[in-house]
Amino acid sequence: MKYLIIGAGGTGGSIGAFMTEAGKDLTVIDRGMHLEAIQNHGLKMETTSKGNYTVYPMKAWDMEHYNEQPDVIFNCAKDYSLLDTIPFIKRAAHKDTIIIPILNIYGTGGRMQKLLPDLLVTDGCIYISAEIKEPGIILQKGDIFRVVFGVRNPEDYRSVLEQVAADLEDSGITSIISDNIRRDALQKFSYVSPMAACGVYYDINAGAAQREGKERDTFIALMREIEALAQAMDIHFNVDIVESNLEILDNLSPTASTSLQRDLKQGKDSEINGLIFEVLRLGRNYGVNLPTYEMIAEKLGFKAENR
């Protein structure tokens, strides 16, 4: 199996490092100083589960110079860069290439499928706390590392997905082929969206939400609103998402923060539209009142005309 990862940040870089170290045929796509550092010195990993180590050599290119045809593409780009990856995927993929989006935004796979009608695009999500510490270095905060993926329609299932799951497991990454990826992707979103919204609203790291107080109460309120939205969408979780997500939160390093917070502080493009504002649009479409999201979105400048 030949793998390609678009985006070697906290998510894609971690998958790439673990799979390369396990001997899988894998290439990462990135750009700028991060790409140059990986090409010249490998990818340095600072982890709680495996200590600090460097994966070298590691195959790494920019989109322009990649010239292979992968069997599987993990798209780990940010949502605001998603459209930029489509022409590249069309050029790089062969007819049986499978696309697995690992993005924060709910519904990404369905949106990509419309743009790539000749390929199979699954849906996927990841549980990890990791970020680029500096060019060529990925910092993981916490031991959780789990990838969940699956097809939205049963008739699209391919047995090769089992090989993908096996290769991830062989690389030390927990892998789950979902029998209901619509539910499971929204379950992941029920953590990442409330955590991003809470983190931005209060300007906090995970530690503040790990303690009893208004920050944790707000995080819980946001999760309950996602739960109400899921019920309106006829999606039924098979776990208590509040209990499950609090367990994830409480196992993080207290210094962990969300990528949305980091991007906003650094003046970069951010996923604020998909992580927070899109929730309000879904609430409007499904007739669900979301007062906590409304409160946070108002502070962040979400205008009525954008709804």
PDB file of C-alpha atoms in Angstrom:
ATOM      1  CA  MET A   1       0.000   0.000   0.000  1.00  0.00           C
ATOM      2  CA  LYS A   2       1.314   3.399  -0.964  1.00  0.00           C
ATOM      3  CA  TYR A   3       0.152   6.205   1.333  1.00  0.00           C
ATOM      4  CA  LEU A   4       0.115   9.968   0.912  1.00  0.00           C
ATOM      5  CA  ILE A   5      -0.636  12.510   3.630  1.00  0.00           C
ATOM      6  CA  ILE A   6      -1.584  16.058   2.669  1.00  0.00           C
ATOM      7  CA  GLY A   7      -0.527  18.325   5.517  1.00  0.00           C
ATOM      8  CA  ALA A   8       2.242  17.355   7.950  1.00  0.00           C
ATOM      9  CA  GLY A   9       0.997  19.344  10.938  1.00  0.00           C
ATOM     10  CA  GLY A  10      -0.014  17.902  14.294  1.00  0.00           C
ATOM     11  CA  THR A  11      -2.431  15.424  12.730  1.00  0.00           C
ATOM     12  CA  GLY A  12      -0.790  14.502   9.446  1.00  0.00           C
ATOM     13  CA  GLY A  13       2.738  14.709  10.799  1.00  0.00           C
ATOM     14  CA  SER A  14       1.913  12.345  13.648  1.00  0.00           C
ATOM     15  CA  ILE A  15       0.283   9.796  11.340  1.00  0.00           C
ATOM     16  CA  GLY A  16       3.194  10.127   8.942  1.00  0.00           C
ATOM     17  CA  ALA A  17       5.852   9.692  11.605  1.00  0.00           C
ATOM     18  CA  PHE A  18       4.254   6.633  13.208  1.00  0.00           C
ATOM     19  CA  MET A  19       3.591   4.913   9.853  1.00  0.00           C
ATOM     20  CA  THR A  20       7.020   5.714   8.410  1.00  0.00           C
ATOM     21  CA  GLU A  21       8.714   4.410  11.556  1.00  0.00           C
ATOM     22  CA  ALA A  22       6.694   1.199  11.133  1.00  0.00           C
ATOM     23  CA  GLY A  23       8.075   0.758   7.614  1.00  0.00           C
ATOM     24  CA  LYS A  24       5.020   1.796   5.605  1.00  0.00           C
ATOM     25  CA  ASP A  25       5.470   3.353   2.147  1.00  0.00           C
ATOM     26  CA  LEU A  26       4.367   6.879   2.959  1.00  0.00           C
ATOM     27  CA  THR A  27       4.972  10.417   1.742  1.00  0.00           C
ATOM     28  CA  VAL A  28       3.889  13.670   3.373  1.00  0.00           C
ATOM     29  CA  ILE A  29       3.009  16.855   1.513  1.00  0.00           C
ATOM     30  CA  ASP A  30       3.776  20.205   3.051  1.00  0.00           C
ATOM     31  CA  ARG A  31       5.483  23.485   2.209  1.00  0.00           C
ATOM     32  CA  GLY A  32       7.799  26.185   3.465  1.00  0.00           C
ATOM     33  CA  MET A  33      10.183  25.859   6.389  1.00  0.00           C
ATOM     34  CA  HIS A  34       8.380  22.835   7.849  1.00  0.00           C
ATOM     35  CA  LEU A  35       8.822  20.874   4.614  1.00  0.00           C
ATOM     36  CA  GLU A  36      12.454  21.943   4.295  1.00  0.00           C
ATOM     37  CA  ALA A  37      13.208  20.833   7.850  1.00  0.00           C
ATOM     38  CA  ILE A  38      11.606  17.410   7.277  1.00  0.00           C
ATOM     39  CA  GLN A  39      13.503  16.913   4.023  1.00  0.00           C
ATOM     40  CA  ASN A  40      16.844  17.880   5.513  1.00  0.00           C
ATOM     41  CA  HIS A  41      16.643  16.536   9.061  1.00  0.00           C
ATOM     42  CA  GLY A  42      13.583  14.282   9.277  1.00  0.00           C
ATOM     43  CA  LEU A  43      10.539  14.842  11.480  1.00  0.00           C
ATOM     44  CA  LYS A  44      11.285  15.200  15.182  1.00  0.00           C
ATOM     45  CA  MET A  45       8.589  13.877  17.504  1.00  0.00           C
ATOM     46  CA  GLU A  46       8.154  14.895  21.129  1.00  0.00           C
ATOM     47  CA  THR A  47       5.613  12.491  22.647  1.00  0.00           C
ATOM     48  CA  THR A  48       4.428  11.330  26.019  1.00  0.00           C
ATOM     49  CA  SER A  49       3.861   7.752  24.860  1.00  0.00           C
ATOM     50  CA  LYS A  50       7.126   7.076  22.990  1.00  0.00           C
ATOM     51  CA  GLY A  51       9.492   9.750  24.213  1.00  0.00           C
ATOM     52  CA  ASN A  52      11.437  12.035  21.868  1.00  0.00           C
ATOM     53  CA  TYR A  53      12.818  10.665  18.613  1.00  0.00           C
ATOM     54  CA  THR A  54      13.429  11.592  14.978  1.00  0.00           C
ATOM     55  CA  VAL A  55      12.000   9.845  11.921  1.00  0.00           C
ATOM     56  CA  TYR A  56      14.676  10.097   9.244  1.00  0.00           C
ATOM     57  CA  PRO A  57      14.673   9.805   6.341  1.00  0.00           C
ATOM     58  CA  MET A  58      11.062  10.685   5.649  1.00  0.00           C
ATOM     59  CA  LYS A  59       9.634  11.112   2.176  1.00  0.00           C
ATOM     60  CA  ALA A  60       8.346  14.682   1.913  1.00  0.00           C
ATOM     61  CA  TRP A  61       7.467  16.888  -1.042  1.00  0.00           C
ATOM     62  CA  ASP A  62       5.367  19.854  -2.001  1.00  0.00           C
ATOM     63  CA  MET A  63       2.381  19.352  -4.291  1.00  0.00           C
ATOM     64  CA  GLU A  64       4.268  20.534  -7.343  1.00  0.00           C
ATOM     65  CA  HIS A  65       7.047  17.937  -7.148  1.00  0.00           C
ATOM     66  CA  TYR A  66       5.183  14.840  -5.921  1.00  0.00           C
ATOM     67  CA  ASN A  67       5.135  12.323  -8.792  1.00  0.00           C
ATOM     68  CA  GLU A  68       3.799   9.048  -7.374  1.00  0.00           C
ATOM     69  CA  GLN A  69       0.298   7.539  -7.430  1.00  0.00           C
ATOM     70  CA  PRO A  70      -0.870   6.626  -3.910  1.00  0.00           C
ATOM     71  CA  ASP A  71      -3.426   3.983  -3.034  1.00  0.00           C
ATOM     72  CA  VAL A  72      -4.652   5.953  -0.017  1.00  0.00           C
ATOM     73  CA  ILE A  73      -4.620   9.692   0.601  1.00  0.00           C
ATOM     74  CA  PHE A  74      -5.139  11.053   4.101  1.00  0.00           C
ATOM     75  CA  ASN A  75      -6.197  14.664   3.639  1.00  0.00           C
ATOM     76  CA  CYS A  76      -5.108  16.452   6.818  1.00  0.00           C
ATOM     77  CA  ALA A  77      -5.231  19.995   5.439  1.00  0.00           C
ATOM     78  CA  LYS A  78      -7.095  22.719   7.304  1.00  0.00           C
ATOM     79  CA  ASP A  79     -10.669  23.344   6.180  1.00  0.00           C
ATOM     80  CA  TYR A  80      -9.803  26.737   4.681  1.00  0.00           C
ATOM     81  CA  SER A  81      -7.217  25.020   2.427  1.00  0.00           C
ATOM     82  CA  LEU A  82      -9.461  22.131   1.421  1.00  0.00           C
ATOM     83  CA  LEU A  83     -10.343  23.428  -2.047  1.00  0.00           C
ATOM     84  CA  ASP A  84      -6.659  23.928  -2.837  1.00  0.00           C
ATOM     85  CA  THR A  85      -6.063  20.185  -2.425  1.00  0.00           C
ATOM     86  CA  ILE A  86      -8.683  19.061  -4.953  1.00  0.00           C
ATOM     87  CA  PRO A  87      -6.726  19.698  -8.209  1.00  0.00           C
ATOM     88  CA  PHE A  88      -3.682  18.001  -6.693  1.00  0.00           C
ATOM     89  CA  ILE A  89      -5.696  14.944  -5.659  1.00  0.00           C
ATOM     90  CA  LYS A  90      -7.160  14.678  -9.161  1.00  0.00           C
ATOM     91  CA  ARG A  91      -3.643  14.686 -10.619  1.00  0.00           C
ATOM     92  CA  ALA A  92      -2.041  12.311  -8.111  1.00  0.00           C
ATOM     93  CA  ALA A  93      -4.767   9.686  -7.676  1.00  0.00           C
ATOM     94  CA  HIS A  94      -5.335   6.582  -9.768  1.00  0.00           C
ATOM     95  CA  LYS A  95      -8.861   5.264 -10.373  1.00  0.00           C
ATOM     96  CA  ASP A  96      -8.897   3.125  -7.200  1.00  0.00           C
ATOM     97  CA  THR A  97      -7.266   5.615  -4.834  1.00  0.00           C
ATOM     98  CA  ILE A  98      -9.235   6.071  -1.617  1.00  0.00           C
ATOM     99  CA  ILE A  99      -9.430   9.495   0.036  1.00  0.00           C
ATOM    100  CA  ILE A 100      -9.743   9.645   3.823  1.00  0.00           C
ATOM    101  CA  PRO A 101     -10.274  13.210   5.104  1.00  0.00           C
ATOM    102  CA  ILE A 102      -9.030  13.778   8.647  1.00  0.00           C
ATOM    103  CA  LEU A 103     -10.308  17.292   9.293  1.00  0.00           C
ATOM    104  CA  ASN A 104     -11.983  18.998  12.223  1.00  0.00           C
ATOM    105  CA  ILE A 105     -15.088  20.014  10.289  1.00  0.00           C
ATOM    106  CA  TYR A 106     -18.189  17.813  10.207  1.00  0.00           C
ATOM    107  CA  GLY A 107     -19.338  16.742   6.735  1.00  0.00           C
ATOM    108  CA  THR A 108     -15.988  17.180   4.978  1.00  0.00           C
ATOM    109  CA  GLY A 109     -16.097  13.807   3.216  1.00  0.00           C
ATOM    110  CA  GLY A 110     -19.455  14.494   1.613  1.00  0.00           C
ATOM    111  CA  ARG A 111     -18.291  17.884   0.376  1.00  0.00           C
ATOM    112  CA  MET A 112     -15.103  16.388  -1.077  1.00  0.00           C
ATOM    113  CA  GLN A 113     -17.013  13.553  -2.739  1.00  0.00           C
ATOM    114  CA  LYS A 114     -19.007  16.042  -4.817  1.00  0.00           C
ATOM    115  CA  LEU A 115     -15.729  17.554  -6.039  1.00  0.00           C
ATOM    116  CA  LEU A 116     -14.123  14.150  -6.708  1.00  0.00           C
ATOM    117  CA  PRO A 117     -16.988  12.133  -8.236  1.00  0.00           C
ATOM    118  CA  ASP A 118     -14.696   9.531  -9.844  1.00  0.00           C
ATOM    119  CA  LEU A 119     -12.973   8.570  -6.573  1.00  0.00           C
ATOM    120  CA  LEU A 120     -14.124   7.100  -3.276  1.00  0.00           C
ATOM    121  CA  VAL A 121     -14.040   9.665  -0.484  1.00  0.00           C
ATOM    122  CA  THR A 122     -14.794   8.283   2.963  1.00  0.00           C
ATOM    123  CA  ASP A 123     -15.341  10.316   6.108  1.00  0.00           C
ATOM    124  CA  GLY A 124     -12.884  10.270   8.958  1.00  0.00           C
ATOM    125  CA  CYS A 125     -11.815  11.888  12.191  1.00  0.00           C
ATOM    126  CA  ILE A 126      -8.938  11.688  14.622  1.00  0.00           C
ATOM    127  CA  TYR A 127      -8.477  11.907  18.377  1.00  0.00           C
ATOM    128  CA  ILE A 128      -5.110  13.461  19.144  1.00  0.00           C
ATOM    129  CA  SER A 129      -3.617  16.551  20.749  1.00  0.00           C
ATOM    130  CA  ALA A 130      -0.609  17.570  18.680  1.00  0.00           C
ATOM    131  CA  GLU A 131       0.847  20.632  17.022  1.00  0.00           C
ATOM    132  CA  ILE A 132       3.878  21.935  15.179  1.00  0.00           C
ATOM    133  CA  LYS A 133       6.217  23.155  17.914  1.00  0.00           C
ATOM    134  CA  GLU A 134       8.587  24.650  15.354  1.00  0.00           C
ATOM    135  CA  PRO A 135       9.516  23.695  11.776  1.00  0.00           C
ATOM    136  CA  GLY A 136      10.333  20.009  11.674  1.00  0.00           C
ATOM    137  CA  ILE A 137       9.093  19.268  15.214  1.00  0.00           C
ATOM    138  CA  ILE A 138       5.702  17.839  16.262  1.00  0.00           C
ATOM    139  CA  LEU A 139       4.661  18.044  19.921  1.00  0.00           C
ATOM    140  CA  GLN A 140       2.055  15.565  21.170  1.00  0.00           C
ATOM    141  CA  LYS A 141       0.280  16.348  24.436  1.00  0.00           C
ATOM    142  CA  GLY A 142      -1.389  13.234  25.797  1.00  0.00           C
ATOM    143  CA  ASP A 143      -1.357   9.578  24.776  1.00  0.00           C
ATOM    144  CA  ILE A 144      -4.636   9.413  22.850  1.00  0.00           C
ATOM    145  CA  PHE A 145      -4.111   8.637  19.157  1.00  0.00           C
ATOM    146  CA  ARG A 146      -7.131   7.152  17.409  1.00  0.00           C
ATOM    147  CA  VAL A 147      -8.315   7.321  13.789  1.00  0.00           C
ATOM    148  CA  VAL A 148     -11.934   6.549  12.903  1.00  0.00           C
ATOM    149  CA  PHE A 149     -13.060   6.286   9.271  1.00  0.00           C
ATOM    150  CA  GLY A 150     -15.735   4.703   7.121  1.00  0.00           C
ATOM    151  CA  VAL A 151     -18.034   5.028   4.123  1.00  0.00           C
ATOM    152  CA  ARG A 152     -21.284   6.951   4.299  1.00  0.00           C
ATOM    153  CA  ASN A 153     -23.098   4.432   2.066  1.00  0.00           C
ATOM    154  CA  PRO A 154     -22.714   0.670   2.693  1.00  0.00           C
ATOM    155  CA  GLU A 155     -22.497  -0.068  -1.039  1.00  0.00           C
ATOM    156  CA  ASP A 156     -19.264   1.952  -1.211  1.00  0.00           C
ATOM    157  CA  TYR A 157     -17.418  -0.312   1.223  1.00  0.00           C
ATOM    158  CA  ARG A 158     -14.153  -1.810  -0.031  1.00  0.00           C
ATOM    159  CA  SER A 159     -12.164  -4.533   1.685  1.00  0.00           C
ATOM    160  CA  VAL A 160      -8.973  -2.516   1.200  1.00  0.00           C
ATOM    161  CA  LEU A 161     -10.162  -0.345   4.101  1.00  0.00           C
ATOM    162  CA  GLU A 162      -9.352  -3.292   6.364  1.00  0.00           C
ATOM    163  CA  GLN A 163      -5.741  -3.169   5.159  1.00  0.00           C
ATOM    164  CA  VAL A 164      -5.614   0.554   5.947  1.00  0.00           C
ATOM    165  CA  ALA A 165      -6.873  -0.154   9.464  1.00  0.00           C
ATOM    166  CA  ALA A 166      -4.334  -2.960   9.875  1.00  0.00           C
ATOM    167  CA  ASP A 167      -1.462  -0.725   8.729  1.00  0.00           C
ATOM    168  CA  LEU A 168      -2.502   1.987  11.188  1.00  0.00           C
ATOM    169  CA  GLU A 169      -2.684  -0.527  14.037  1.00  0.00           C
ATOM    170  CA  ASP A 170       0.696  -1.953  13.035  1.00  0.00           C
ATOM    171  CA  SER A 171       2.042   1.592  13.330  1.00  0.00           C
ATOM    172  CA  GLY A 172       0.807   2.023  16.896  1.00  0.00           C
ATOM    173  CA  ILE A 173      -2.301   4.050  15.959  1.00  0.00           C
ATOM    174  CA  THR A 174      -5.683   2.833  17.202  1.00  0.00           C
ATOM    175  CA  SER A 175      -7.885   2.400  14.124  1.00  0.00           C
ATOM    176  CA  ILE A 176     -11.640   1.915  13.890  1.00  0.00           C
ATOM    177  CA  ILE A 177     -13.636   1.242  10.733  1.00  0.00           C
ATOM    178  CA  SER A 178     -16.962   2.819  11.618  1.00  0.00           C
ATOM    179  CA  ASP A 179     -20.283   1.192  10.812  1.00  0.00           C
ATOM    180  CA  ASN A 180     -21.903   4.637  11.142  1.00  0.00           C
ATOM    181  CA  ILE A 181     -19.379   7.321  10.251  1.00  0.00           C
ATOM    182  CA  ARG A 182     -22.021  10.044  10.183  1.00  0.00           C
ATOM    183  CA  ARG A 183     -22.636   9.399  13.884  1.00  0.00           C
ATOM    184  CA  ASP A 184     -19.005   8.849  14.801  1.00  0.00           C
ATOM    185  CA  ALA A 185     -17.756  11.942  12.958  1.00  0.00           C
ATOM    186  CA  LEU A 186     -20.381  14.073  14.688  1.00  0.00           C
ATOM    187  CA  GLN A 187     -19.364  12.503  18.002  1.00  0.00           C
ATOM    188  CA  LYS A 188     -15.799  13.702  17.415  1.00  0.00           C
ATOM    189  CA  PHE A 189     -17.136  17.107  16.365  1.00  0.00           C
ATOM    190  CA  SER A 190     -19.070  17.190  19.653  1.00  0.00           C
ATOM    191  CA  TYR A 191     -15.696  17.420  21.356  1.00  0.00           C
ATOM    192  CA  VAL A 192     -13.587  19.531  19.025  1.00  0.00           C
ATOM    193  CA  SER A 193     -16.202  22.212  18.311  1.00  0.00           C
ATOM    194  CA  PRO A 194     -17.196  22.878  21.960  1.00  0.00           C
ATOM    195  CA  MET A 195     -13.552  22.770  23.050  1.00  0.00           C
ATOM    196  CA  ALA A 196     -12.560  25.256  20.340  1.00  0.00           C
ATOM    197  CA  ALA A 197     -15.496  27.534  21.147  1.00  0.00           C
ATOM    198  CA  CYS A 198     -14.838  27.398  24.891  1.00  0.00           C
ATOM    199  CA  GLY A 199     -11.107  27.885  24.454  1.00  0.00           C
ATOM    200  CA  VAL A 200     -11.510  30.932  22.248  1.00  0.00           C
ATOM    201  CA  TYR A 201     -14.273  32.485  24.358  1.00  0.00           C
ATOM    202  CA  TYR A 202     -12.332  32.298  27.629  1.00  0.00           C
ATOM    203  CA  ASP A 203      -8.809  32.246  26.133  1.00  0.00           C
ATOM    204  CA  ILE A 204      -7.860  29.148  28.120  1.00  0.00           C
ATOM    205  CA  ASN A 205      -5.816  25.979  27.835  1.00  0.00           C
ATOM    206  CA  ALA A 206      -7.224  22.567  28.712  1.00  0.00           C
ATOM    207  CA  GLY A 207      -6.277  22.930  32.380  1.00  0.00           C
ATOM    208  CA  ALA A 208      -8.931  25.567  33.052  1.00  0.00           C
ATOM    209  CA  ALA A 209     -11.686  23.318  31.670  1.00  0.00           C
ATOM    210  CA  GLN A 210     -10.376  20.333  33.626  1.00  0.00           C
ATOM    211  CA  ARG A 211     -11.367  22.089  36.867  1.00  0.00           C
ATOM    212  CA  GLU A 212     -14.874  22.744  38.121  1.00  0.00           C
ATOM    213  CA  GLY A 213     -16.017  26.225  37.171  1.00  0.00           C
ATOM    214  CA  LYS A 214     -17.636  28.340  34.467  1.00  0.00           C
ATOM    215  CA  GLU A 215     -15.261  27.163  31.760  1.00  0.00           C
ATOM    216  CA  ARG A 216     -16.094  23.494  32.313  1.00  0.00           C
ATOM    217  CA  ASP A 217     -19.805  24.327  32.654  1.00  0.00           C
ATOM    218  CA  THR A 218     -19.709  26.157  29.311  1.00  0.00           C
ATOM    219  CA  PHE A 219     -17.945  23.217  27.664  1.00  0.00           C
ATOM    220  CA  ILE A 220     -20.689  20.901  28.925  1.00  0.00           C
ATOM    221  CA  ALA A 221     -23.448  23.272  27.786  1.00  0.00           C
ATOM    222  CA  LEU A 222     -21.962  23.384  24.279  1.00  0.00           C
ATOM    223  CA  MET A 223     -21.833  19.584  24.139  1.00  0.00           C
ATOM    224  CA  ARG A 224     -25.478  19.371  25.191  1.00  0.00           C
ATOM    225  CA  GLU A 225     -26.374  21.721  22.329  1.00  0.00           C
ATOM    226  CA  ILE A 226     -24.538  19.488  19.839  1.00  0.00           C
ATOM    227  CA  GLU A 227     -26.477  16.565  21.318  1.00  0.00           C
ATOM    228  CA  ALA A 228     -29.770  18.390  20.707  1.00  0.00           C
ATOM    229  CA  LEU A 229     -28.672  19.145  17.160  1.00  0.00           C
ATOM    230  CA  ALA A 230     -27.793  15.483  16.580  1.00  0.00           C
ATOM    231  CA  GLN A 231     -31.254  14.385  17.694  1.00  0.00           C
ATOM    232  CA  ALA A 232     -32.824  16.813  15.234  1.00  0.00           C
ATOM    233  CA  MET A 233     -30.576  15.341  12.512  1.00  0.00           C
ATOM    234  CA  ASP A 234     -31.737  11.812  13.468  1.00  0.00           C
ATOM    235  CA  ILE A 235     -28.247  10.912  14.671  1.00  0.00           C
ATOM    236  CA  HIS A 236     -28.131   8.948  17.914  1.00  0.00           C
ATOM    237  CA  PHE A 237     -24.887   8.570  19.829  1.00  0.00           C
ATOM    238  CA  ASN A 238     -24.180   5.223  21.447  1.00  0.00           C
ATOM    239  CA  VAL A 239     -22.237   6.838  24.301  1.00  0.00           C
ATOM    240  CA  ASP A 240     -22.864   9.692  26.698  1.00  0.00           C
ATOM    241  CA  ILE A 241     -20.898  12.344  24.794  1.00  0.00           C
ATOM    242  CA  VAL A 242     -20.504  14.555  27.867  1.00  0.00           C
ATOM    243  CA  GLU A 243     -19.001  11.753  29.932  1.00  0.00           C
ATOM    244  CA  SER A 244     -16.880  10.497  27.013  1.00  0.00           C
ATOM    245  CA  ASN A 245     -15.576  13.939  26.028  1.00  0.00           C
ATOM    246  CA  LEU A 246     -14.804  14.967  29.605  1.00  0.00           C
ATOM    247  CA  GLU A 247     -12.699  11.836  29.915  1.00  0.00           C
ATOM    248  CA  ILE A 248     -10.768  12.863  26.788  1.00  0.00           C
ATOM    249  CA  LEU A 249     -10.339  16.391  28.114  1.00  0.00           C
ATOM    250  CA  ASP A 250      -9.201  15.260  31.550  1.00  0.00           C
ATOM    251  CA  ASN A 251      -6.506  13.022  30.050  1.00  0.00           C
ATOM    252  CA  LEU A 252      -4.918  15.881  28.104  1.00  0.00           C
ATOM    253  CA  SER A 253      -1.929  17.860  29.226  1.00  0.00           C
ATOM    254  CA  PRO A 254      -3.204  20.960  31.085  1.00  0.00           C
ATOM    255  CA  THR A 255      -1.205  23.100  28.645  1.00  0.00           C
ATOM    256  CA  ALA A 256      -2.972  21.722  25.561  1.00  0.00           C
ATOM    257  CA  SER A 257      -4.823  24.261  23.422  1.00  0.00           C
ATOM    258  CA  THR A 258      -6.870  24.069  20.236  1.00  0.00           C
ATOM    259  CA  SER A 259      -5.552  24.767  16.749  1.00  0.00           C
ATOM    260  CA  LEU A 260      -8.267  27.407  16.373  1.00  0.00           C
ATOM    261  CA  GLN A 261      -6.880  29.363  19.317  1.00  0.00           C
ATOM    262  CA  ARG A 262      -3.325  29.108  18.023  1.00  0.00           C
ATOM    263  CA  ASP A 263      -4.279  30.191  14.507  1.00  0.00           C
ATOM    264  CA  LEU A 264      -6.294  33.190  15.716  1.00  0.00           C
ATOM    265  CA  LYS A 265      -3.519  34.347  18.062  1.00  0.00           C
ATOM    266  CA  GLN A 266      -0.975  34.125  15.268  1.00  0.00           C
ATOM    267  CA  GLY A 267      -3.184  36.044  12.855  1.00  0.00           C
ATOM    268  CA  LYS A 268      -3.503  33.063  10.513  1.00  0.00           C
ATOM    269  CA  ASP A 269      -6.511  31.798   8.613  1.00  0.00           C
ATOM    270  CA  SER A 270      -8.652  29.721  10.937  1.00  0.00           C
ATOM    271  CA  GLU A 271     -11.443  27.150  10.969  1.00  0.00           C
ATOM    272  CA  ILE A 272     -13.760  29.391  12.985  1.00  0.00           C
ATOM    273  CA  ASN A 273     -16.424  29.252  10.287  1.00  0.00           C
ATOM    274  CA  GLY A 274     -16.707  25.463  10.245  1.00  0.00           C
ATOM    275  CA  LEU A 275     -16.088  24.869  13.943  1.00  0.00           C
ATOM    276  CA  ILE A 276     -18.441  27.474  15.394  1.00  0.00           C
ATOM    277  CA  PHE A 277     -20.468  29.481  12.882  1.00  0.00           C
ATOM    278  CA  GLU A 278     -21.559  26.444  10.847  1.00  0.00           C
ATOM    279  CA  VAL A 279     -23.101  24.962  14.016  1.00  0.00           C
ATOM    280  CA  LEU A 280     -25.464  27.927  14.188  1.00  0.00           C
ATOM    281  CA  ARG A 281     -26.394  27.481  10.538  1.00  0.00           C
ATOM    282  CA  LEU A 282     -27.195  23.826  11.215  1.00  0.00           C
ATOM    283  CA  GLY A 283     -29.240  24.911  14.223  1.00  0.00           C
ATOM    284  CA  ARG A 284     -31.232  27.244  12.032  1.00  0.00           C
ATOM    285  CA  ASN A 285     -31.747  24.569   9.354  1.00  0.00           C
ATOM    286  CA  TYR A 286     -32.950  21.988  11.881  1.00  0.00           C
ATOM    287  CA  GLY A 287     -34.871  24.365  14.138  1.00  0.00           C
ATOM    288  CA  VAL A 288     -32.638  23.882  17.186  1.00  0.00           C
ATOM    289  CA  ASN A 289     -31.982  26.672  19.674  1.00  0.00           C
ATOM    290  CA  LEU A 290     -28.274  26.976  20.556  1.00  0.00           C
ATOM    291  CA  PRO A 291     -27.980  29.759  23.148  1.00  0.00           C
ATOM    292  CA  THR A 292     -24.415  29.013  24.279  1.00  0.00           C
ATOM    293  CA  TYR A 293     -23.127  28.912  20.720  1.00  0.00           C
ATOM    294  CA  GLU A 294     -25.062  32.134  20.070  1.00  0.00           C
ATOM    295  CA  MET A 295     -23.330  33.807  23.012  1.00  0.00           C
ATOM    296  CA  ILE A 296     -19.870  32.795  21.836  1.00  0.00           C
ATOM    297  CA  ALA A 297     -20.494  33.550  18.170  1.00  0.00           C
ATOM    298  CA  GLU A 298     -21.739  37.019  19.027  1.00  0.00           C
ATOM    299  CA  LYS A 299     -18.478  37.761  20.837  1.00  0.00           C
ATOM    300  CA  LEU A 300     -16.556  36.480  17.817  1.00  0.00           C
ATOM    301  CA  GLY A 301     -18.415  38.771  15.419  1.00  0.00           C
ATOM    302  CA  PHE A 302     -20.827  36.347  13.778  1.00  0.00           C
ATOM    303  CA  LYS A 303     -23.365  38.606  12.075  1.00  0.00           C
ATOM    304  CA  ALA A 304     -27.004  37.795  11.525  1.00  0.00           C
ATOM    305  CA  GLU A 305     -26.591  38.318   7.799  1.00  0.00           C
ATOM    306  CA  ASN A 306     -24.105  35.427   7.689  1.00  0.00           C
ATOM    307  CA  ARG A 307     -26.568  32.928   9.053  1.00  0.00           C
TER     308      ARG A 307
END
